[in-house]
Amino acid sequence: MHIRRGDYINNNKVNQLYGTCSLEYYQKACDYISNKIENPVFYIFSDDIEWAKSNLRNQYNKIFVDINSADKAYEDLRLMSSCKHNIIANSSFSWWGAD
């Protein structure tokens, strides 16, 4: 799962243009995956990992990937591309990682 917030929420012009995916979107996506996959593990990638840790409080098995800094974002991309299923944000970075 990739959650993009950073520049989307910190820049009013960008936020008005693109918006952000809601918490409800991510929760429904987790529900959908869990109905299709037995015992899924959700790897959470985000440019606002603290928000993700505070807000993703569902019952699913989650691993927050917080080992890469912004200058090593390519490592997140590499790891995301290794996942079997993806929940993406409205972001080309998410799409590239899921491709």
Short mmCIF file of C-alpha atoms in Angstrom, two decimals:
data_model
loop_
_atom_site.label_atom_id
_atom_site.label_comp_id
_atom_site.label_asym_id
_atom_site.label_seq_id
_atom_site.Cartn_x
_atom_site.Cartn_y
_atom_site.Cartn_z
CA MET A 1 0.00 0.00 0.00
CA HIS A 2 1.35 3.40 -0.93
CA ILE A 3 0.03 6.53 0.77
CA ARG A 4 1.08 9.85 -0.69
CA ARG A 5 0.46 12.92 1.40
CA GLY A 6 3.55 15.20 1.69
CA ASP A 7 3.35 17.76 -1.11
CA TYR A 8 -0.32 16.93 -1.73
CA ILE A 9 -1.35 18.24 1.68
CA ASN A 10 1.41 20.78 2.30
CA ASN A 11 0.75 22.74 -0.89
CA ASN A 12 -2.80 24.09 -1.12
CA LYS A 13 -2.60 24.55 -4.90
CA VAL A 14 -1.44 20.96 -5.43
CA ASN A 15 -4.07 19.66 -3.00
CA GLN A 16 -6.84 21.51 -4.82
CA LEU A 17 -5.66 20.09 -8.13
CA TYR A 18 -5.03 16.46 -7.12
CA GLY A 19 -6.56 15.93 -3.68
CA THR A 20 -5.59 12.97 -1.52
CA CYS A 21 -7.03 9.51 -1.12
CA SER A 22 -9.17 9.31 2.01
CA LEU A 23 -8.62 7.05 4.95
CA GLU A 24 -11.90 5.39 3.99
CA TYR A 25 -10.42 4.57 0.56
CA TYR A 26 -7.48 2.75 2.16
CA GLN A 27 -9.70 0.94 4.67
CA LYS A 28 -12.07 -0.27 1.94
CA ALA A 29 -9.11 -1.37 -0.18
CA CYS A 30 -7.74 -3.41 2.74
CA ASP A 31 -11.18 -4.98 3.23
CA TYR A 32 -11.35 -5.85 -0.46
CA ILE A 33 -7.89 -7.48 -0.49
CA SER A 34 -8.59 -9.38 2.73
CA ASN A 35 -11.76 -10.84 1.17
CA LYS A 36 -9.73 -12.11 -1.80
CA ILE A 37 -6.46 -13.16 -0.13
CA GLU A 38 -6.16 -15.42 2.89
CA ASN A 39 -4.16 -13.80 5.73
CA PRO A 40 -2.72 -10.88 3.75
CA VAL A 41 0.19 -8.84 5.04
CA PHE A 42 0.01 -5.16 4.16
CA TYR A 43 3.31 -3.39 3.59
CA ILE A 44 2.74 0.33 4.08
CA PHE A 45 4.87 2.85 2.16
CA SER A 46 4.34 6.57 2.60
CA ASP A 47 5.97 9.98 2.56
CA ASP A 48 4.02 10.56 5.81
CA ILE A 49 4.57 7.27 7.62
CA GLU A 50 3.66 8.76 11.02
CA TRP A 51 0.20 9.68 9.68
CA ALA A 52 -0.16 6.13 8.37
CA LYS A 53 0.84 4.63 11.72
CA SER A 54 -1.62 6.88 13.58
CA ASN A 55 -4.56 6.38 11.23
CA LEU A 56 -4.40 2.83 9.85
CA ARG A 57 -5.77 1.10 12.90
CA ASN A 58 -7.59 -1.81 11.33
CA GLN A 59 -7.22 -5.43 12.34
CA TYR A 60 -4.99 -6.43 9.45
CA ASN A 61 -1.38 -7.51 9.70
CA LYS A 62 0.64 -4.41 8.74
CA ILE A 63 4.32 -3.69 8.29
CA PHE A 64 5.26 -0.03 8.03
CA VAL A 65 8.21 0.40 5.70
CA ASP A 66 10.03 3.34 7.24
CA ILE A 67 13.65 2.45 6.53
CA ASN A 68 14.18 4.61 3.43
CA SER A 69 14.67 8.36 3.47
CA ALA A 70 13.45 10.67 0.68
CA ASP A 71 16.81 10.46 -1.07
CA LYS A 72 16.42 6.65 -1.17
CA ALA A 73 12.81 6.64 -2.41
CA TYR A 74 13.90 4.41 -5.28
CA GLU A 75 14.27 1.63 -2.70
CA ASP A 76 10.59 1.99 -1.80
CA LEU A 77 9.79 1.80 -5.49
CA ARG A 78 11.84 -1.38 -5.81
CA LEU A 79 10.18 -2.96 -2.78
CA MET A 80 6.68 -1.97 -3.91
CA SER A 81 7.30 -3.57 -7.28
CA SER A 82 7.99 -6.87 -5.49
CA CYS A 83 4.51 -7.01 -3.96
CA LYS A 84 1.90 -9.34 -5.44
CA HIS A 85 -0.98 -6.89 -4.99
CA ASN A 86 -1.03 -3.13 -4.65
CA ILE A 87 -3.20 -0.45 -3.14
CA ILE A 88 -2.08 2.79 -4.71
CA ALA A 89 -2.59 6.49 -4.20
CA ASN A 90 -3.46 8.93 -6.98
CA SER A 91 0.23 9.27 -7.71
CA SER A 92 2.53 8.25 -10.55
CA PHE A 93 5.01 7.03 -7.90
CA SER A 94 2.34 4.58 -6.68
CA TRP A 95 1.57 3.50 -10.22
CA TRP A 96 5.26 2.94 -11.04
CA GLY A 97 5.69 0.85 -7.90
CA ALA A 98 2.65 -1.28 -8.79
CA ASP A 99 3.68 -1.77 -12.40
#
